[in-house]
Tab-separated table of C-alpha atoms in Angstrom:
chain	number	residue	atom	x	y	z
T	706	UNK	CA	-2.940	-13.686	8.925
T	707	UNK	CA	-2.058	-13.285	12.586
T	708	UNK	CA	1.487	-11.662	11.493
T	709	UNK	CA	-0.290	-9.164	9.182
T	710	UNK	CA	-3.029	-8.126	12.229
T	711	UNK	CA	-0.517	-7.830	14.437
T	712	UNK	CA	1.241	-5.692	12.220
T	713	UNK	CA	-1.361	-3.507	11.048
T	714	UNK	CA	-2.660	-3.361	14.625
T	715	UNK	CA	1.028	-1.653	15.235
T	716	UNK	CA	0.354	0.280	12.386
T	717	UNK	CA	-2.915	1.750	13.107
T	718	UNK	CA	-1.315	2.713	16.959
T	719	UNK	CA	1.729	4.155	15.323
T	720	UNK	CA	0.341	6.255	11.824
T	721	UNK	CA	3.421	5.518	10.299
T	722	UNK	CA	2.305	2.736	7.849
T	723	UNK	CA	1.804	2.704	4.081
T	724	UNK	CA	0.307	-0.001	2.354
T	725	UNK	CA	1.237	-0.317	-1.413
T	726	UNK	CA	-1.001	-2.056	-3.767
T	727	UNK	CA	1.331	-3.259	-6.170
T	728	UNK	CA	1.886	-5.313	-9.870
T	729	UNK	CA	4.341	-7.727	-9.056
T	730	UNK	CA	7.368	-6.694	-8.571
T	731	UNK	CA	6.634	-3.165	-6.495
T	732	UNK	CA	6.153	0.183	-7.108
T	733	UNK	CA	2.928	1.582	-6.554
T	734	UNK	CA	1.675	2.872	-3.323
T	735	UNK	CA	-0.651	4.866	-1.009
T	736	UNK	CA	-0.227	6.343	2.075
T	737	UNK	CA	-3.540	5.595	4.889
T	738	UNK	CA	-6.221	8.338	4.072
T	739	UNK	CA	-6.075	9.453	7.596
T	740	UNK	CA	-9.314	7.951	8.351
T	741	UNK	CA	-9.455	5.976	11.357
T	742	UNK	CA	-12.608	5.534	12.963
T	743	UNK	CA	-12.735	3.416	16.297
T	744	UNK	CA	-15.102	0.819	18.170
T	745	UNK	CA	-15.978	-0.111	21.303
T	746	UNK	CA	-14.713	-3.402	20.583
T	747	UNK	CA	-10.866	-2.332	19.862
T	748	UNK	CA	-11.369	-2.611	15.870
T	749	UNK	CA	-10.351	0.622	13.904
T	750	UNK	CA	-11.226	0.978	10.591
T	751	UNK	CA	-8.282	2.492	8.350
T	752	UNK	CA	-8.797	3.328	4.685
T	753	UNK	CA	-5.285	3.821	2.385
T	754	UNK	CA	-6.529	5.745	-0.729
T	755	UNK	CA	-4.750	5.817	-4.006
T	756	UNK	CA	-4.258	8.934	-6.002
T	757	UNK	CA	-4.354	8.393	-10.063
T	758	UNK	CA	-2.358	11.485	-10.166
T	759	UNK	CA	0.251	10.431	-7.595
T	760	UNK	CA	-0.194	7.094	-7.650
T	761	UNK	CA	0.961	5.903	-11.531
T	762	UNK	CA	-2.722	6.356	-13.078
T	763	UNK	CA	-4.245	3.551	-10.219
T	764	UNK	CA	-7.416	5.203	-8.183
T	765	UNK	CA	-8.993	3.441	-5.323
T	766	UNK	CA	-9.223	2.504	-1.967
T	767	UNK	CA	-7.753	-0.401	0.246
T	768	UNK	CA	-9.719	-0.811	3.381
T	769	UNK	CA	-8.936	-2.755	6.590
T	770	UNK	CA	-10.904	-3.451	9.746
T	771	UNK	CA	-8.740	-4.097	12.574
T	772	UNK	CA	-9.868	-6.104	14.772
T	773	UNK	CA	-8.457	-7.693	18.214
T	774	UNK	CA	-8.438	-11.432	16.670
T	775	UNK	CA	-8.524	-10.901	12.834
T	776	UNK	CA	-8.108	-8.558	9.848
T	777	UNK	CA	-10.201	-7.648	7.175
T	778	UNK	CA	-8.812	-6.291	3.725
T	779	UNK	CA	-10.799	-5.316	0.960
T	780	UNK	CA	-9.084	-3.859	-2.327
T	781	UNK	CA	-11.158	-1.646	-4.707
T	782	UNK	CA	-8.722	-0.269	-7.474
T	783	UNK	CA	-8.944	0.671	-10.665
T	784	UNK	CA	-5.983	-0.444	-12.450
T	785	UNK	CA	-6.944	0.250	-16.155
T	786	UNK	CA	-4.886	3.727	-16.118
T	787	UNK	CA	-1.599	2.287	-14.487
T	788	UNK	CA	1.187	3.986	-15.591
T	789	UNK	CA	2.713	0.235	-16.631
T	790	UNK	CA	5.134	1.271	-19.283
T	791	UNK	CA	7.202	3.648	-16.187
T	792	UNK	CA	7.599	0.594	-13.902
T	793	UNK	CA	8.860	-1.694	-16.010
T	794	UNK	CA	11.753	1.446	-17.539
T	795	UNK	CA	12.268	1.898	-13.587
T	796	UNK	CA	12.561	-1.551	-12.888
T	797	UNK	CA	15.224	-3.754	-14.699
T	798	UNK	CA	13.421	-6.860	-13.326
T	799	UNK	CA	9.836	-5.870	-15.132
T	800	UNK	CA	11.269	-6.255	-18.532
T	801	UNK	CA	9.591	-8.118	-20.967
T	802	UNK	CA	6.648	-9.497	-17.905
T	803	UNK	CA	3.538	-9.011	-18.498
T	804	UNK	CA	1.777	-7.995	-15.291
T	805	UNK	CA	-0.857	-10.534	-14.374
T	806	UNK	CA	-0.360	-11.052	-10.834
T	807	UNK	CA	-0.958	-8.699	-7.741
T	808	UNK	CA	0.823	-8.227	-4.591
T	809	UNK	CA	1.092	-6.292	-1.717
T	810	UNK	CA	3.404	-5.095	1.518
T	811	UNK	CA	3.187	-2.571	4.309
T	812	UNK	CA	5.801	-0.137	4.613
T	813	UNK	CA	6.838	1.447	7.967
T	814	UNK	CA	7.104	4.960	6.906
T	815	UNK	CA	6.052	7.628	4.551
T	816	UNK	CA	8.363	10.576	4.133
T	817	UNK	CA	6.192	12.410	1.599
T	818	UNK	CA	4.955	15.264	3.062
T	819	UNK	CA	1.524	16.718	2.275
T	820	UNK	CA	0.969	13.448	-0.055
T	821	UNK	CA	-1.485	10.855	-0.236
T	822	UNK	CA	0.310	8.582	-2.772
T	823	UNK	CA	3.489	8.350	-4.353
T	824	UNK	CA	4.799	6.505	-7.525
T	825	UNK	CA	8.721	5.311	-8.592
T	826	UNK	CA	10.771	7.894	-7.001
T	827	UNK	CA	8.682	8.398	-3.886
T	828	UNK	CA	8.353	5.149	-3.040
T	829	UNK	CA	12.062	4.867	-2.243
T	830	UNK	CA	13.846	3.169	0.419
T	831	UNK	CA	14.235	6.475	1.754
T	832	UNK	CA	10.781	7.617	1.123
T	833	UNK	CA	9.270	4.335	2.737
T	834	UNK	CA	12.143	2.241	5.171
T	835	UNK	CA	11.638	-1.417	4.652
T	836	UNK	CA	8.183	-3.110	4.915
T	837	UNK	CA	6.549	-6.432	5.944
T	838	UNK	CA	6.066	-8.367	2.474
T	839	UNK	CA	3.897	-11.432	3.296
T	840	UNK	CA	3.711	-11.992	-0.377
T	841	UNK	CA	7.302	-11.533	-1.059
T	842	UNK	CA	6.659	-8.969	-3.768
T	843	UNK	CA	10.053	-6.973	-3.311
C-alpha cells in the first residue's frame, strides 16, 4: 500500500492522474472529479467520478483520502449497466470470460478534454500514457 500512497500522493500534487475502475482485463475509466479538498494534516481528499454515459453504462464514485502515512479507497459503482458486450468485441483477450473479478490501475494522464470519463477508444495509450497496475490488470 505504501507504493500506491506514494503514488497517488504524486498524483494528487500533479492533477494528471486517472484512476480506472475496471472488469478484468481493462477498459473502463474515470478521470478525478476535480474535487480536492485539503487538511491541516497533509491528507487531500480526491473523488474520481464515473460517467454512465462516458464511462460504458458504469456510474459511481471512487474516493481516496490521502494521507501522509496511508491511503484510503472506497469504490461505490454501479456496474449493472456496463456496456460488457463492447469490451469483450474491443478486446480479443475478453472472449468467451465471464467477468467476475475486479481490478484497478492509475493512469498518468488524461488527454480527454472537457471529459469526466472515457470508455474503449478514449482510454487509449494515447489518451492515458502507461499507469501503475498493482493488480496487474493490463
Amino acid at each position: 500500500m505504501q507504493i500506491l500512497s506514494s503514488a497517488l500522493r504524486q498524483a494528487a500534487a500533479t492533477d494528471l492522474v486517472i484512476v480506472c475502475g475496471v472488469p478484468f482485463p481493462n477498459r473502463l475509466q474515470s478521470t478525478k472529479a476535480m474535487s480536492l479538498v485539503t487538511s491541516a494534516h497533509a491528507a487531500t481528499t480526491v473523488v474520481y467520478t464515473f460517467d454512465p454515459a462516458t464511462s460504458g453504462g458504469v456510474a459511481g464514485t471512487i474516493t481516496t483520502l490521502v494521507g501522509a502515512a496511508s491511503t484510503t479507497i472506497t469504490a461505490d459503482l454501479d456496474l449493472t449497466k456496463a456496456n460488457f458486450t463492447a469490451l469483450k468485441e474491443m478486446d480479443d483477450s475478453c472472449t468467451d470470460v465471464d467477468v467476475d473479478e475486479f481490478t484497478w490501475h492509475i493512469h498518468t494522464k488524461w488527454d480527454n478534454p472537457g471529459k469526466v470519463s472515457e470508455f474503449l477508444s478514449g482510454c487509449s495509450l494515447a489518451r492515458t500514457a502507461n499507469h501503475y497496475d498493482p493488480d496487474f490488470a493490463c
